[in-house]
Tab-separated table of C-alpha atoms in Angstrom:
chain	number	residue	atom	x	y	z
A	6	UNK	CA	-22.180	11.320	3.539
A	7	UNK	CA	-20.583	7.974	4.330
A	8	UNK	CA	-17.126	9.552	4.586
A	9	UNK	CA	-18.436	11.837	7.339
A	10	UNK	CA	-19.257	8.843	9.556
A	11	UNK	CA	-15.547	8.092	10.006
A	12	UNK	CA	-12.544	9.983	11.349
A	13	UNK	CA	-10.577	11.560	8.470
A	14	UNK	CA	-7.492	9.461	7.711
A	15	UNK	CA	-5.170	12.442	8.002
A	16	UNK	CA	-6.170	12.912	11.646
A	17	UNK	CA	-4.649	9.522	12.425
A	18	UNK	CA	-1.634	9.421	10.118
A	19	UNK	CA	-0.252	12.914	10.680
A	20	UNK	CA	0.563	12.438	14.397
A	21	UNK	CA	1.489	8.794	13.726
A	22	UNK	CA	4.355	9.765	11.397
A	23	UNK	CA	5.292	12.890	13.361
A	24	UNK	CA	6.854	10.743	16.115
A	25	UNK	CA	9.768	8.999	14.412
A	26	UNK	CA	10.798	7.258	17.639
A	27	UNK	CA	7.772	4.953	17.598
A	28	UNK	CA	8.806	1.253	17.600
A	29	UNK	CA	7.075	0.624	14.275
A	30	UNK	CA	8.650	-2.049	12.036
A	31	UNK	CA	7.829	-0.254	8.780
A	32	UNK	CA	9.562	2.929	9.928
A	33	UNK	CA	12.882	1.257	9.114
A	34	UNK	CA	14.258	2.092	5.691
A	35	UNK	CA	13.996	-1.391	4.193
A	36	UNK	CA	11.709	-2.624	1.387
A	37	UNK	CA	9.015	-5.285	1.523
A	38	UNK	CA	10.454	-8.757	0.976
A	39	UNK	CA	7.862	-9.540	-1.694
A	40	UNK	CA	8.703	-6.365	-3.636
A	41	UNK	CA	12.358	-7.351	-3.593
A	42	UNK	CA	11.381	-10.837	-4.794
A	43	UNK	CA	9.308	-9.506	-7.710
A	44	UNK	CA	12.284	-7.586	-9.025
A	45	UNK	CA	14.934	-10.218	-8.239
A	46	UNK	CA	12.921	-12.890	-10.062
A	47	UNK	CA	12.153	-10.693	-13.051
A	48	UNK	CA	8.391	-10.707	-12.488
A	49	UNK	CA	8.445	-6.942	-12.887
A	50	UNK	CA	10.922	-4.900	-14.915
A	51	UNK	CA	12.068	-1.311	-14.353
A	52	UNK	CA	9.737	1.353	-15.708
A	53	UNK	CA	7.548	4.092	-14.341
A	54	UNK	CA	6.098	3.314	-10.898
A	55	UNK	CA	3.539	4.803	-8.546
A	56	UNK	CA	3.477	3.980	-4.834
A	57	UNK	CA	0.233	4.624	-2.936
A	58	UNK	CA	0.445	5.342	0.786
A	59	UNK	CA	4.236	5.486	0.641
A	60	UNK	CA	4.828	6.459	4.286
A	61	UNK	CA	8.466	7.451	4.880
A	62	UNK	CA	9.466	6.224	1.449
A	63	UNK	CA	11.179	2.892	2.009
A	64	UNK	CA	9.650	1.071	-0.987
A	65	UNK	CA	9.812	4.091	-3.299
A	66	UNK	CA	13.506	4.474	-2.511
A	67	UNK	CA	14.096	0.798	-3.232
A	68	UNK	CA	12.248	1.002	-6.558
A	69	UNK	CA	14.353	3.966	-7.625
A	70	UNK	CA	17.530	2.092	-6.688
A	71	UNK	CA	16.439	-0.669	-9.087
A	72	UNK	CA	15.972	1.660	-12.039
A	73	UNK	CA	12.333	2.755	-11.717
A	74	UNK	CA	11.128	6.326	-12.206
A	75	UNK	CA	8.984	6.766	-9.117
A	76	UNK	CA	6.028	8.898	-8.101
A	77	UNK	CA	4.865	8.356	-4.522
A	78	UNK	CA	1.979	9.801	-2.513
A	79	UNK	CA	0.827	9.770	1.083
A	80	UNK	CA	-1.907	11.669	2.913
A	81	UNK	CA	0.489	12.591	5.749
A	82	UNK	CA	2.763	15.597	5.255
A	83	UNK	CA	4.970	14.310	8.079
A	84	UNK	CA	5.486	11.049	6.178
A	85	UNK	CA	6.274	12.877	2.935
A	86	UNK	CA	8.765	15.191	4.663
A	87	UNK	CA	10.541	12.151	6.120
A	88	UNK	CA	10.544	10.364	2.746
A	89	UNK	CA	12.005	13.425	1.019
A	90	UNK	CA	14.769	13.660	3.635
A	91	UNK	CA	15.724	10.043	3.027
A	92	UNK	CA	15.686	10.424	-0.745
A	93	UNK	CA	17.658	13.672	-0.644
A	94	UNK	CA	20.378	12.034	1.434
A	95	UNK	CA	20.817	9.552	-1.420
A	96	UNK	CA	20.365	12.174	-4.158
A	97	UNK	CA	17.378	10.202	-5.472
A	98	UNK	CA	15.002	12.358	-7.586
A	99	UNK	CA	11.780	10.674	-6.429
A	100	UNK	CA	8.584	12.668	-6.896
A	101	UNK	CA	6.948	12.596	-3.439
A	102	UNK	CA	3.624	14.365	-2.931
A	103	UNK	CA	1.278	14.835	0.016
A	104	UNK	CA	-2.008	13.941	-1.666
A	105	UNK	CA	-5.024	11.750	-1.147
A	106	UNK	CA	-5.145	8.803	-3.527
A	107	UNK	CA	-8.594	10.062	-4.513
A	108	UNK	CA	-7.057	13.198	-5.994
A	109	UNK	CA	-5.133	11.120	-8.531
A	110	UNK	CA	-6.377	10.676	-12.092
A	111	UNK	CA	-3.577	8.872	-13.957
A	112	UNK	CA	-4.242	7.604	-17.494
A	113	UNK	CA	-2.139	4.625	-18.594
A	114	UNK	CA	1.008	6.259	-17.241
A	115	UNK	CA	2.491	3.514	-15.089
A	116	UNK	CA	4.145	0.157	-15.652
A	117	UNK	CA	3.804	-0.700	-11.962
A	118	UNK	CA	1.576	0.502	-9.120
A	119	UNK	CA	2.388	-0.599	-5.577
A	120	UNK	CA	0.240	-0.515	-2.448
A	121	UNK	CA	1.871	-1.573	0.806
A	122	UNK	CA	-0.909	-1.319	3.361
A	123	UNK	CA	-3.081	1.367	1.781
A	124	UNK	CA	-6.149	-0.529	0.526
A	125	UNK	CA	-6.962	-2.075	3.888
A	126	UNK	CA	-7.444	1.480	5.178
A	127	UNK	CA	-9.767	2.498	2.342
A	128	UNK	CA	-13.433	2.818	3.299
A	129	UNK	CA	-15.458	0.050	1.614
A	130	UNK	CA	-17.634	2.422	-0.429
A	131	UNK	CA	-14.477	4.049	-1.809
A	132	UNK	CA	-12.861	0.779	-2.865
A	133	UNK	CA	-14.292	0.705	-6.401
A	134	UNK	CA	-13.054	4.238	-7.035
A	135	UNK	CA	-9.625	3.293	-5.691
A	136	UNK	CA	-9.268	0.164	-7.803
A	137	UNK	CA	-10.572	1.920	-10.907
A	138	UNK	CA	-7.943	4.623	-10.447
A	139	UNK	CA	-5.230	1.964	-10.335
A	140	UNK	CA	-6.611	0.143	-13.370
A	141	UNK	CA	-6.879	3.351	-15.385
A	142	UNK	CA	-3.400	4.447	-14.345
A	143	UNK	CA	-1.670	1.294	-15.532
A	144	UNK	CA	-0.412	0.815	-19.045
A	145	UNK	CA	-1.800	-2.236	-20.899
A	146	UNK	CA	-0.245	-5.294	-19.266
A	147	UNK	CA	1.032	-3.248	-16.333
A	148	UNK	CA	1.350	-4.741	-12.863
A	149	UNK	CA	-0.247	-3.972	-9.497
A	150	UNK	CA	1.396	-5.115	-6.273
A	151	UNK	CA	-0.657	-5.258	-3.075
A	152	UNK	CA	0.003	-6.027	0.573
A	153	UNK	CA	-2.884	-6.001	3.037
A	154	UNK	CA	-3.984	-7.389	6.382
A	155	UNK	CA	-4.886	-11.044	6.790
A	156	UNK	CA	-7.218	-12.102	9.637
A	157	UNK	CA	-6.224	-14.193	12.627
A	158	UNK	CA	-3.145	-12.349	13.851
A	159	UNK	CA	-4.495	-10.135	16.612
A	160	UNK	CA	-1.898	-11.409	19.078
A	161	UNK	CA	1.062	-10.183	16.977
A	162	UNK	CA	-0.097	-6.899	15.511
A	163	UNK	CA	-2.640	-7.698	12.818
A	164	UNK	CA	-6.444	-7.871	12.977
A	165	UNK	CA	-7.937	-10.870	14.730
A	166	UNK	CA	-10.998	-11.185	12.488
A	167	UNK	CA	-12.016	-10.424	8.915
A	168	UNK	CA	-14.377	-7.604	9.900
A	169	UNK	CA	-17.167	-7.292	7.336
A	170	UNK	CA	-17.825	-4.116	5.372
A	171	UNK	CA	-21.252	-3.997	7.001
A	172	UNK	CA	-19.733	-4.125	10.493
A	173	UNK	CA	-17.437	-1.206	9.651
A	174	UNK	CA	-20.484	0.966	8.981
A	175	UNK	CA	-22.410	-0.375	11.964
A	176	UNK	CA	-19.511	0.403	14.318
A	177	UNK	CA	-18.288	3.478	12.390
A	178	UNK	CA	-14.696	2.266	12.585
A	179	UNK	CA	-12.362	-0.014	10.654
A	180	UNK	CA	-10.264	-0.602	13.786
A	181	UNK	CA	-6.981	0.322	12.163
A	182	UNK	CA	-7.618	-1.461	8.870
A	183	UNK	CA	-9.791	-4.228	7.477
A	184	UNK	CA	-8.466	-7.758	7.108
A	185	UNK	CA	-9.198	-9.649	3.908
A	186	UNK	CA	-9.472	-13.337	3.155
A	187	UNK	CA	-7.763	-14.650	0.041
A	188	UNK	CA	-11.197	-15.211	-1.473
A	189	UNK	CA	-12.194	-11.580	-0.951
A	190	UNK	CA	-8.952	-10.287	-2.479
A	191	UNK	CA	-9.598	-12.398	-5.574
A	192	UNK	CA	-13.234	-11.246	-5.658
A	193	UNK	CA	-12.193	-7.588	-5.591
A	194	UNK	CA	-9.450	-7.803	-8.197
A	195	UNK	CA	-10.094	-10.699	-10.556
A	196	UNK	CA	-12.471	-8.902	-12.919
A	197	UNK	CA	-9.791	-6.480	-14.060
A	198	UNK	CA	-6.524	-8.149	-13.082
A	199	UNK	CA	-4.881	-11.534	-13.616
A	200	UNK	CA	-3.346	-12.974	-10.461
A	201	UNK	CA	0.360	-13.706	-10.823
A	202	UNK	CA	1.008	-14.556	-7.173
A	203	UNK	CA	-0.933	-14.482	-3.909
A	204	UNK	CA	0.791	-15.583	-0.702
A	205	UNK	CA	1.497	-14.599	2.869
A	206	UNK	CA	4.439	-12.287	3.471
A	207	UNK	CA	7.565	-14.036	4.678
A	208	UNK	CA	8.642	-12.986	8.169
A	209	UNK	CA	12.050	-11.299	8.247
A	210	UNK	CA	14.176	-10.947	11.350
A	211	UNK	CA	15.362	-7.566	12.616
A	212	UNK	CA	18.821	-7.996	11.085
A	213	UNK	CA	17.458	-8.524	7.592
A	214	UNK	CA	17.741	-5.839	4.933
A	215	UNK	CA	14.110	-6.591	4.039
A	216	UNK	CA	10.800	-5.939	5.781
A	217	UNK	CA	8.504	-8.882	6.423
A	218	UNK	CA	5.753	-9.587	8.960
A	219	UNK	CA	3.567	-12.716	9.055
A	220	UNK	CA	0.148	-10.997	9.144
A	221	UNK	CA	0.099	-9.513	5.639
A	222	UNK	CA	-1.042	-10.920	2.321
A	223	UNK	CA	1.217	-10.129	-0.613
A	224	UNK	CA	0.002	-10.346	-4.182
A	225	UNK	CA	0.986	-9.381	-7.702
A	226	UNK	CA	-1.519	-8.765	-10.492
A	227	UNK	CA	-1.386	-7.986	-14.206
A	228	UNK	CA	-3.871	-5.643	-15.850
A	229	UNK	CA	-6.165	-7.523	-18.216
């Protein structure tokens, strides 16, 4: 019933990814700077990985290049087609699927689950189901990486305010994605995950091989 009060996600994302000429920073085939840092520092080690909301595959491709066996899903077929094209050009055998995250039922299969901008588009009443899926899908001691909107950046592309869950239902929109405070991120995750790192994403310039914008939280968690 609550789902029906909102536009289906696929209605937004399918045309969004169908136009590859859009000037969208995360269309470029470069990984998140925090994901690169986790691997470069040894915070996470190669294993089996799942990326949620993978878009055109930039982070999944990077994970494979670092020795991970990668499954990746997105609700947009246009995004998955683009991701497969990129992976095929590199002869990377990444398992891309056009699926809703709510169709997934993994059971302690993954060493690492990564979400780069998916959770802030999840309807609030679906959040528990989403986080439980991630928890159940991780092996004991596995890691969860998350990037999501921070409030206060409306002038440069992010949300201006931390819109409340209540307001989302009152207005029947999440206005492109909900922003979270650091306190709310910890509230949502701390029961089941130990926080390894929580910080703002470092901004990267256009010439960098890494993606980084200043309006996203980045965080890394270990399954308790």
